[in-house]
Short mmCIF file of C-alpha atoms in Angstrom, two decimals:
data_model
loop_
_atom_site.label_atom_id
_atom_site.label_comp_id
_atom_site.label_asym_id
_atom_site.label_seq_id
_atom_site.Cartn_x
_atom_site.Cartn_y
_atom_site.Cartn_z
CA UNK A 27 8.77 -4.06 29.12
CA UNK A 28 5.24 -3.99 30.68
CA UNK A 29 2.38 -1.56 29.85
CA UNK A 30 -1.17 -2.28 31.31
CA UNK A 31 -4.51 -0.71 30.27
CA UNK A 32 -7.37 -1.03 32.72
CA UNK A 33 -10.83 0.50 32.31
CA UNK A 34 -14.12 0.53 34.81
CA UNK A 35 -16.37 0.95 31.76
CA UNK A 36 -19.39 -1.28 32.16
CA UNK A 37 -18.99 -4.09 31.02
CA UNK A 38 -15.16 -3.56 31.55
CA UNK A 39 -14.47 -6.88 29.28
CA UNK A 40 -15.62 -4.46 26.24
CA UNK A 41 -11.98 -3.73 26.53
CA UNK A 42 -11.10 -6.73 24.59
CA UNK A 43 -13.45 -5.60 21.52
CA UNK A 44 -11.60 -2.32 21.24
CA UNK A 45 -8.12 -4.03 21.52
CA UNK A 46 -9.02 -6.68 19.30
CA UNK A 47 -7.98 -9.04 21.56
CA UNK A 48 -9.78 -11.45 23.49
CA UNK A 49 -9.83 -11.52 27.29
CA UNK A 50 -9.56 -15.30 27.59
CA UNK A 51 -6.60 -15.74 25.42
CA UNK A 52 -2.96 -15.08 25.78
CA UNK A 53 -1.52 -14.20 22.59
CA UNK A 54 2.19 -13.91 21.09
CA UNK A 55 3.30 -11.35 18.42
CA UNK A 56 6.82 -11.44 17.02
CA UNK A 57 8.44 -8.33 16.74
CA UNK A 58 11.61 -7.73 14.56
CA UNK A 59 14.06 -7.97 17.84
CA UNK A 60 11.95 -9.93 20.24
CA UNK A 61 8.42 -11.03 21.16
CA UNK A 62 5.51 -9.31 22.55
CA UNK A 63 2.61 -10.96 24.67
CA UNK A 64 -0.90 -10.11 25.33
CA UNK A 65 -2.96 -11.32 28.15
CA UNK A 66 -5.56 -10.29 30.81
CA UNK A 67 -4.70 -10.36 34.54
CA UNK A 68 -7.83 -9.14 35.38
CA UNK A 69 -11.32 -9.53 33.05
CA UNK A 70 -14.47 -8.81 35.13
CA UNK A 71 -17.48 -6.88 34.64
CA UNK A 72 -16.42 -3.95 36.95
CA UNK A 73 -12.97 -3.87 35.93
CA UNK A 74 -10.51 -5.32 33.02
CA UNK A 75 -7.10 -4.86 32.40
CA UNK A 76 -5.06 -5.86 29.53
CA UNK A 77 -1.26 -6.24 29.77
CA UNK A 78 1.24 -5.96 26.99
CA UNK A 79 4.48 -7.51 28.16
CA UNK A 80 7.43 -7.13 25.73
CA UNK A 81 10.50 -9.36 25.66
CA UNK A 82 13.61 -7.87 23.48
CA UNK A 83 16.59 -10.01 22.50
CA UNK A 84 19.58 -7.62 22.90
CA UNK A 85 21.53 -9.71 20.21
CA UNK A 86 18.85 -9.42 17.45
CA UNK A 87 18.27 -5.75 18.44
CA UNK A 88 21.92 -4.99 17.64
CA UNK A 89 21.69 -7.12 14.49
CA UNK A 90 18.96 -4.61 13.42
CA UNK A 91 20.98 -1.45 14.08
CA UNK A 92 22.54 0.77 11.73
CA UNK A 93 25.91 2.19 12.09
CA UNK A 94 29.00 0.98 13.71
CA UNK A 95 29.33 -1.25 17.15
CA UNK A 96 29.73 0.77 20.03
CA UNK A 97 31.28 -1.84 22.20
CA UNK A 98 29.82 -3.67 25.08
CA UNK A 99 27.07 -1.08 25.57
CA UNK A 100 25.51 -2.19 22.40
CA UNK A 101 24.53 -5.46 24.30
CA UNK A 102 24.42 -4.39 27.85
CA UNK A 103 21.86 -1.05 28.21
CA UNK A 104 18.23 -0.27 29.35
CA UNK A 105 16.75 -1.09 25.90
CA UNK A 106 15.03 -4.52 26.65
CA UNK A 107 13.90 -3.05 29.79
CA UNK A 108 12.72 0.48 29.73
CA UNK A 109 9.74 1.64 28.37
CA UNK A 110 10.60 3.88 25.09
CA UNK A 111 10.73 3.42 21.12
CA UNK A 112 10.75 -0.33 21.53
CA UNK A 113 7.56 -0.60 23.60
CA UNK A 114 6.02 2.20 20.91
CA UNK A 115 6.96 -0.11 18.09
CA UNK A 116 5.47 -2.92 20.01
CA UNK A 117 2.12 -0.94 20.48
CA UNK A 118 1.53 -0.27 16.69
CA UNK A 119 2.54 -3.92 15.84
CA UNK A 120 -0.11 -5.45 18.51
CA UNK A 121 -2.67 -2.69 18.52
CA UNK A 122 -2.69 -1.12 15.03
CA UNK A 123 -6.17 -1.85 14.28
CA UNK A 124 -7.38 -0.27 17.95
CA UNK A 125 -4.99 2.65 16.96
CA UNK A 126 -7.12 3.42 14.22
CA UNK A 127 -10.29 3.55 16.28
CA UNK A 128 -12.24 0.76 14.35
CA UNK A 129 -14.47 -1.85 15.85
CA UNK A 130 -17.03 -3.58 14.14
CA UNK A 131 -18.66 -5.06 17.22
CA UNK A 132 -18.78 -1.97 19.19
CA UNK A 133 -18.55 1.13 16.82
CA UNK A 134 -20.12 3.66 19.15
CA UNK A 135 -17.82 2.63 21.98
CA UNK A 136 -14.95 3.19 19.81
CA UNK A 137 -16.07 6.86 19.40
CA UNK A 138 -16.63 7.21 23.21
CA UNK A 139 -14.22 8.40 25.88
CA UNK A 140 -14.09 5.76 28.58
CA UNK A 141 -12.39 5.76 31.85
CA UNK A 142 -8.69 4.52 31.52
CA UNK A 143 -5.74 3.83 33.58
CA UNK A 144 -2.30 3.12 32.13
CA UNK A 145 0.63 2.03 34.01
CA UNK A 146 4.18 1.67 32.75
CA UNK A 147 6.27 0.25 35.48
CA UNK A 148 9.67 1.30 33.89
CA UNK A 149 9.60 4.24 31.92
CA UNK A 150 12.75 5.80 30.62
CA UNK A 151 12.14 9.53 31.09
CA UNK A 152 14.92 12.02 30.25
CA UNK A 153 13.29 14.83 32.08
CA UNK A 154 11.58 13.01 34.75
CA UNK A 155 8.29 13.54 36.41
CA UNK A 156 8.09 17.39 35.63
CA UNK A 157 8.38 16.96 31.51
CA UNK A 158 6.52 13.40 31.87
CA UNK A 159 3.34 15.86 33.33
CA UNK A 160 3.97 18.53 30.65
CA UNK A 161 3.77 16.15 27.85
CA UNK A 162 0.56 14.40 29.23
CA UNK A 163 -1.36 16.78 31.40
CA UNK A 164 -2.59 19.12 28.45
CA UNK A 165 -4.10 15.82 26.81
CA UNK A 166 -6.48 15.30 29.64
CA UNK A 167 -4.28 12.72 31.75
CA UNK A 168 -3.77 12.99 35.59
CA UNK A 169 -0.36 11.81 36.10
CA UNK A 170 1.42 10.16 39.03
CA UNK A 171 4.83 8.68 39.05
CA UNK A 172 7.37 7.32 41.59
CA UNK A 173 10.96 7.84 40.25
CA UNK A 174 13.22 4.85 40.60
CA UNK A 175 16.43 5.49 42.86
CA UNK A 176 19.68 4.98 41.15
CA UNK A 177 20.54 2.50 43.92
CA UNK A 178 18.14 1.70 46.81
CA UNK A 179 21.24 0.95 48.72
CA UNK A 180 22.53 4.46 48.42
CA UNK A 181 19.63 6.89 48.60
CA UNK A 182 21.91 9.65 48.80
CA UNK A 183 23.03 8.88 44.98
CA UNK A 184 19.33 10.39 43.93
CA UNK A 185 16.79 9.31 41.43
CA UNK A 186 17.49 7.91 38.08
CA UNK A 187 15.72 8.73 34.92
CA UNK A 188 13.29 5.89 35.37
CA UNK A 189 9.58 6.49 36.41
CA UNK A 190 6.92 4.03 37.62
CA UNK A 191 4.20 5.88 35.74
CA UNK A 192 0.33 5.75 36.14
CA UNK A 193 -1.92 7.87 33.79
CA UNK A 194 -5.67 8.27 34.68
CA UNK A 195 -8.23 9.87 32.44
CA UNK A 196 -11.47 9.46 30.32
CA UNK A 197 -10.29 9.50 26.53
CA UNK A 198 -11.11 7.59 23.35
CA UNK A 199 -8.83 4.31 23.63
CA UNK A 200 -7.38 4.94 20.20
CA UNK A 201 -6.30 8.51 21.00
CA UNK A 202 -4.78 7.06 24.10
CA UNK A 203 -2.86 4.61 22.03
CA UNK A 204 -1.62 7.04 19.63
CA UNK A 205 -0.43 9.46 22.42
CA UNK A 206 1.66 6.55 23.76
CA UNK A 207 3.02 5.78 20.32
CA UNK A 208 4.31 9.37 20.10
CA UNK A 209 5.24 10.38 23.55
CA UNK A 210 6.75 7.26 25.06
CA UNK A 211 9.77 7.61 22.59
CA UNK A 212 9.64 11.45 23.09
CA UNK A 213 10.18 11.21 26.80
CA UNK A 214 13.08 8.54 26.20
CA UNK A 215 14.78 10.96 23.62
CA UNK A 216 16.22 8.09 21.68
CA UNK A 217 15.36 5.52 19.19
CA UNK A 218 16.43 2.05 18.46
CA UNK A 219 16.31 2.44 14.79
CA UNK A 220 17.30 5.02 12.09
CA UNK A 221 14.81 8.18 11.78
CA UNK A 222 14.14 9.09 8.26
CA UNK A 223 11.46 11.01 6.48
CA UNK A 224 8.84 8.12 7.10
CA UNK A 225 9.15 8.51 10.86
CA UNK A 226 8.13 12.15 10.35
CA UNK A 227 5.04 11.20 8.65
CA UNK A 228 4.18 8.60 11.29
CA UNK A 229 4.63 11.37 13.82
CA UNK A 230 1.92 13.47 12.01
CA UNK A 231 -0.36 10.61 11.35
CA UNK A 232 -0.26 9.49 15.06
CA UNK A 233 -0.47 12.86 16.28
CA UNK A 234 -3.71 13.74 14.17
CA UNK A 235 -6.11 15.75 16.31
CA UNK A 236 -4.00 16.52 19.31
CA UNK A 237 -0.32 17.18 18.61
CA UNK A 238 -0.96 20.45 16.43
CA UNK A 239 -2.42 22.12 19.38
CA UNK A 240 -0.14 20.73 22.27
CA UNK A 241 1.91 23.55 24.23
CA UNK A 242 4.86 21.39 23.77
CA UNK A 243 4.41 20.26 20.05
CA UNK A 244 7.93 21.68 19.23
CA UNK A 245 9.62 19.80 22.33
CA UNK A 246 7.83 16.50 21.47
CA UNK A 247 8.72 16.74 17.76
CA UNK A 248 12.28 17.38 18.53
CA UNK A 249 12.75 14.42 20.64
CA UNK A 250 10.61 11.85 18.88
CA UNK A 251 12.79 12.80 15.95
CA UNK A 252 15.98 12.83 17.95
CA UNK A 253 16.81 16.01 16.77
CA UNK A 254 17.25 15.50 13.22
CA UNK A 255 16.77 19.15 12.10
CA UNK A 256 15.43 18.25 8.32
CA UNK A 257 12.49 16.13 9.61
CA UNK A 258 11.64 18.42 12.73
CA UNK A 259 11.38 21.39 10.08
CA UNK A 260 9.29 19.31 8.12
CA UNK A 261 6.83 17.96 10.54
CA UNK A 262 6.56 21.39 12.31
CA UNK A 263 5.53 23.25 9.06
CA UNK A 264 3.03 20.18 8.61
CA UNK A 265 1.66 20.75 12.14
CA UNK A 266 1.57 24.62 11.58
CA UNK A 267 -0.62 24.10 8.42
CA UNK A 268 -2.85 21.87 10.52
CA UNK A 269 -3.24 24.37 13.33
CA UNK A 270 -3.99 27.18 11.21
CA UNK A 271 -6.97 28.25 9.07
CA UNK A 272 -7.95 26.41 5.91
CA UNK A 273 -6.16 23.33 6.94
CA UNK A 274 -8.13 20.46 5.05
CA UNK A 275 -8.52 20.14 1.61
CA UNK A 276 -11.59 18.09 2.01
CA UNK A 277 -14.23 18.21 4.66
CA UNK A 278 -14.76 14.41 4.45
CA UNK A 279 -12.20 12.68 2.11
CA UNK A 280 -14.26 9.20 2.46
CA UNK A 281 -17.78 10.76 1.96
CA UNK A 282 -19.78 9.40 -0.94
CA UNK A 283 -20.49 11.77 -3.99
CA UNK A 284 -23.88 13.05 -5.03
CA UNK A 285 -23.79 11.07 -8.10
CA UNK A 286 -21.40 7.83 -8.55
CA UNK A 287 -22.14 6.70 -12.38
CA UNK A 288 -22.46 8.40 -15.76
CA UNK A 289 -25.00 7.15 -18.03
CA UNK A 290 -24.69 4.70 -20.62
CA UNK A 291 -20.76 3.90 -19.83
CA UNK A 292 -19.27 0.70 -20.72
CA UNK A 293 -18.03 0.38 -17.21
CA UNK A 294 -18.03 2.25 -13.86
CA UNK A 295 -16.58 5.65 -14.39
CA UNK A 296 -14.03 5.25 -11.38
CA UNK A 297 -12.63 2.33 -13.33
CA UNK A 298 -12.16 4.03 -16.68
CA UNK A 299 -10.47 6.68 -14.77
CA UNK A 300 -8.24 4.47 -13.07
CA UNK A 301 -7.70 2.62 -16.26
CA UNK A 302 -6.97 5.90 -18.55
CA UNK A 303 -4.51 6.86 -15.79
CA UNK A 304 -2.74 3.52 -15.71
CA UNK A 305 -2.60 3.94 -19.54
CA UNK A 306 -0.92 7.53 -19.63
CA UNK A 307 1.67 6.46 -16.77
CA UNK A 308 2.53 3.38 -19.03
CA UNK A 309 2.95 5.53 -22.19
CA UNK A 310 5.37 7.77 -19.99
CA UNK A 311 7.14 4.84 -19.29
CA UNK A 312 7.12 5.95 -15.35
CA UNK A 313 8.60 3.88 -12.58
CA UNK A 314 8.60 5.95 -9.47
CA UNK A 315 4.99 7.62 -9.19
CA UNK A 316 3.34 9.95 -6.83
CA UNK A 317 -0.34 9.72 -6.07
CA UNK A 318 -1.04 13.42 -4.81
CA UNK A 319 -4.44 13.24 -3.07
CA UNK A 320 -4.67 9.64 -2.90
CA UNK A 321 -7.54 9.16 -0.42
CA UNK A 322 -8.51 5.76 0.51
CA UNK A 323 -6.31 4.27 -1.84
CA UNK A 324 -8.42 3.23 -4.91
CA UNK A 325 -5.84 4.11 -7.47
CA UNK A 326 -2.87 2.98 -5.27
CA UNK A 327 -4.30 -0.54 -5.50
CA UNK A 328 -4.16 -0.56 -9.12
CA UNK A 329 -0.70 1.02 -9.24
CA UNK A 330 0.49 -1.79 -6.86
CA UNK A 331 -0.78 -4.41 -9.28
CA UNK A 332 1.45 -2.95 -11.87
CA UNK A 333 4.91 -4.58 -11.65
CA UNK A 334 6.81 -1.91 -13.69
CA UNK A 335 6.35 0.62 -11.02
CA UNK A 336 9.10 0.09 -8.56
CA UNK A 337 8.28 3.03 -6.06
CA UNK A 338 4.67 4.56 -5.42
CA UNK A 339 4.09 7.08 -2.65
CA UNK A 340 0.60 8.43 -1.80
CA UNK A 341 0.13 11.59 -0.15
CA UNK A 342 -3.00 12.73 1.66
CA UNK A 343 -3.72 15.54 3.96
CA UNK A 344 -6.30 13.46 5.86
CA UNK A 345 -4.78 10.79 8.08
CA UNK A 346 -8.47 9.20 8.33
CA UNK A 347 -7.92 8.76 4.29
CA UNK A 348 -4.56 7.22 4.83
CA UNK A 349 -5.83 4.75 7.35
CA UNK A 350 -8.48 3.74 4.90
CA UNK A 351 -5.78 3.21 2.45
CA UNK A 352 -3.76 1.00 4.36
CA UNK A 353 -6.56 -1.08 5.28
CA UNK A 354 -7.52 -1.55 1.42
CA UNK A 355 -3.92 -2.02 0.23
CA UNK A 356 -3.46 -4.79 3.40
CA UNK A 357 -0.02 -3.38 3.94
CA UNK A 358 0.28 -5.15 7.22
CA UNK A 359 -0.08 -8.56 5.26
CA UNK A 360 2.08 -7.65 2.30
CA UNK A 361 5.35 -9.55 1.69
CA UNK A 362 8.66 -7.47 2.58
CA UNK A 363 9.57 -6.95 -1.00
CA UNK A 364 5.90 -5.74 -1.58
CA UNK A 365 5.67 -3.69 1.07
CA UNK A 366 8.85 -1.69 0.11
CA UNK A 367 7.38 -0.63 -3.13
CA UNK A 368 4.65 1.52 -1.49
CA UNK A 369 4.97 4.65 1.31
CA UNK A 370 1.80 6.62 2.50
CA UNK A 371 2.65 10.10 3.67
CA UNK A 372 0.68 12.86 5.52
CA UNK A 373 1.12 16.11 3.65
CA UNK A 374 -1.03 18.92 1.99
CA UNK A 375 -0.84 19.27 -1.58
CA UNK A 376 -0.16 22.92 -1.41
CA UNK A 377 2.98 22.51 0.50
CA UNK A 378 6.10 22.64 -1.52
CA UNK A 379 8.10 19.74 -0.34
CA UNK A 380 11.53 19.52 -2.13
CA UNK A 381 11.74 15.90 -1.06
CA UNK A 382 9.09 14.91 -3.93
CA UNK A 383 11.45 16.08 -6.67
CA UNK A 384 12.88 13.59 -8.90
CA UNK A 385 10.03 11.22 -9.42
CA UNK A 386 8.84 10.19 -12.81
CA UNK A 387 5.34 10.96 -12.76
CA UNK A 388 2.64 12.61 -10.22
CA UNK A 389 -1.21 12.08 -10.45
CA UNK A 390 -3.95 14.53 -9.47
CA UNK A 391 -7.18 12.13 -9.98
CA UNK A 392 -10.17 14.33 -8.82
CA UNK A 393 -8.14 16.33 -6.69
CA UNK A 394 -7.86 19.77 -7.85
CA UNK A 395 -11.72 20.54 -7.56
CA UNK A 396 -11.48 19.94 -3.76
CA UNK A 397 -9.41 23.12 -3.40
CA UNK A 398 -10.47 26.55 -3.09
CA UNK A 399 -9.51 28.41 -6.51
CA UNK A 400 -7.39 30.65 -4.84
CA UNK A 401 -5.39 27.83 -3.36
CA UNK A 402 -4.54 26.39 -7.06
CA UNK A 403 -1.54 28.51 -7.49
CA UNK A 404 0.10 27.17 -4.20
CA UNK A 405 -0.70 23.54 -5.32
CA UNK A 406 0.56 24.20 -8.92
CA UNK A 407 3.97 25.63 -7.36
CA UNK A 408 4.37 22.62 -5.29
CA UNK A 409 3.69 19.95 -8.03
CA UNK A 410 4.76 21.73 -11.05
CA UNK A 411 7.73 23.81 -9.82
CA UNK A 412 9.12 22.13 -6.88
CA UNK A 413 8.41 18.59 -7.37
CA UNK A 414 8.55 19.02 -11.17
CA UNK A 415 8.17 15.07 -12.43
CA UNK A 416 8.79 14.51 -15.93
CA UNK A 417 4.91 13.63 -16.63
CA UNK A 418 1.76 14.84 -14.39
CA UNK A 419 -1.71 13.19 -14.89
CA UNK A 420 -4.78 15.51 -13.80
CA UNK A 421 -8.39 14.40 -14.14
CA UNK A 422 -11.26 16.35 -12.83
CA UNK A 423 -15.33 16.46 -13.76
CA UNK A 424 -16.46 18.14 -16.90
CA UNK A 425 -19.29 20.30 -15.70
CA UNK A 426 -20.95 20.44 -18.93
CA UNK A 427 -21.69 16.62 -18.71
CA UNK A 428 -23.47 17.31 -15.43
CA UNK A 429 -26.79 17.74 -17.39
CA UNK A 430 -26.67 14.03 -18.25
CA UNK A 431 -26.92 12.96 -14.57
CA UNK A 432 -30.38 12.07 -13.53
CA UNK A 433 -31.14 13.49 -10.05
CA UNK A 434 -28.54 16.06 -9.81
CA UNK A 435 -30.13 19.75 -9.73
CA UNK A 436 -28.98 22.34 -12.18
CA UNK A 437 -25.84 24.17 -10.77
CA UNK A 438 -25.25 21.72 -8.15
CA UNK A 439 -21.38 20.11 -7.96
CA UNK A 440 -21.28 16.19 -7.98
CA UNK A 441 -19.80 16.08 -4.71
CA UNK A 442 -20.56 18.20 -1.74
CA UNK A 443 -17.07 19.05 -1.20
CA UNK A 444 -16.26 20.07 -4.61
CA UNK A 445 -15.23 23.83 -4.79
CA UNK A 446 -15.78 24.26 -8.17
CA UNK A 447 -16.23 22.15 -11.66
CA UNK A 448 -14.73 23.25 -14.84
CA UNK A 449 -15.91 23.43 -18.49
CA UNK A 450 -13.80 21.81 -21.15
CA UNK A 451 -12.44 25.33 -22.01
CA UNK A 452 -12.07 26.46 -18.44
CA UNK A 453 -9.78 23.25 -17.67
CA UNK A 454 -7.93 23.68 -21.07
CA UNK A 455 -7.21 27.50 -20.30
CA UNK A 456 -5.82 26.41 -16.68
CA UNK A 457 -3.74 23.66 -17.74
CA UNK A 458 -2.18 25.65 -20.85
CA UNK A 459 -1.16 28.24 -18.51
CA UNK A 460 0.48 25.77 -16.33
CA UNK A 461 2.35 24.18 -19.14
CA UNK A 462 3.45 27.46 -20.50
CA UNK A 463 5.05 28.60 -16.97
CA UNK A 464 6.63 25.58 -15.80
CA UNK A 465 8.09 24.04 -19.14
CA UNK A 466 5.54 21.65 -19.97
CA UNK A 467 3.43 20.34 -23.04
CA UNK A 468 0.10 19.24 -22.40
CA UNK A 469 -2.21 17.13 -24.41
CA UNK A 470 -5.97 16.20 -23.29
CA UNK A 471 -7.92 12.74 -23.44
CA UNK A 472 -11.56 11.99 -22.81
CA UNK A 473 -12.34 9.65 -19.99
CA UNK A 474 -15.77 7.92 -20.59
CA UNK A 475 -17.94 8.05 -23.41
CA UNK A 476 -17.38 11.53 -25.34
CA UNK A 477 -21.05 13.03 -25.70
CA UNK A 478 -21.34 15.01 -29.19
CA UNK A 479 -22.96 17.80 -27.26
CA UNK A 480 -21.42 17.95 -23.63
CA UNK A 481 -18.05 16.02 -23.95
CA UNK A 482 -16.91 13.20 -21.58
CA UNK A 483 -17.84 12.79 -17.98
CA UNK A 484 -14.36 13.34 -17.00
CA UNK A 485 -11.57 15.46 -18.75
CA UNK A 486 -7.72 14.40 -18.11
CA UNK A 487 -4.76 16.27 -19.29
CA UNK A 488 -1.09 14.82 -19.45
CA UNK A 489 1.76 17.27 -18.83
CA UNK A 490 5.44 16.22 -20.23
CA UNK A 491 8.30 18.07 -19.78
CA UNK A 492 9.43 19.81 -22.96
CA UNK A 493 12.36 17.76 -24.23
#
């Protein structure tokens, strides 16, 4: 399989910075069922081309499959040769950093649309050139393709499903790679591996900023998830939220707060919060934990260091935050046994997701204050009624303590994205109502030094299911 990316941006060799692959080097990457090679057949100031060549071992591919063998066709088929899910996996493995849009040497270029020409000489396209155009043209691509004949010696037999495809457009490289990651297997209509909930989350992350508004989003979702109805329904409901009003729980999940440290604390407040949450989870005997609104992964890193947690799931509505969490946790460098303990999922916390039921504990650390108050009942239903873990730990700012922060004007919230900040009485009133409605008992703990006049900087509630 071959995919080439060409740009005429000046200087064109900046493509190497964006792809994080030096034009003067040929590089090799091991895949689960083969090898990927990256090299530059052309690298000049006026034009630069990066080639991704993927060699698939049919025997290794069969060994990775789930299910029963299906005779000779499991060894003799188009999987090693025609671009589809295998090429998409190679794209993610080889260009994972480029797909995030990060480039320290050329940050302004990573955010810019540049002229691109992408060629896939052997694309598996069930639906032909017409469907290929329907999927790529709404994203700003000019599409040209030549169908391969079933047999050049017998032209009357007609055309095959395979295309020599060329895409031309001016896009951010990260957007182009994410679109290819989704649309190559969607056009192929099949996958070489088992599709699960994680695959739906990968679709949502790769489809950020373009899939929700795509006129063929239902078709893309269905084909990408190989017609697995439960996962299709889940993904489409998430896309509907993204496309609708009030879609973001936070305006900028990685923005700095107005104040970061409370005065006269023995250690940073963020560290104290993490320690208090960890202590509550240990006391509950939790092993399978949800970090709801995980943001950039600060708490996830603490949870990963605790061997008693056998399964950790981080959820956030922001794919940007999830990308930051993935980088912070260095997931691509973890050994397999450690990587298997953690999953990152894109989801709105106000969405009732039955797949989150059955966990020992859930954490909402500095999350609820980022929601509009009228959306709290939806979060309450999703977390306490549907997911209904044995233990829920919630932290939120204590607004009474704000007078202790120098430089924070009266009536101002600690973070520009906070929708409210509660007094101790308001928080306890909300927590008591939640506990009563959903069969929990609740206790309250201070986080940080407990000021005799205004209380602690952070307030924490531990909800436990009534025995």
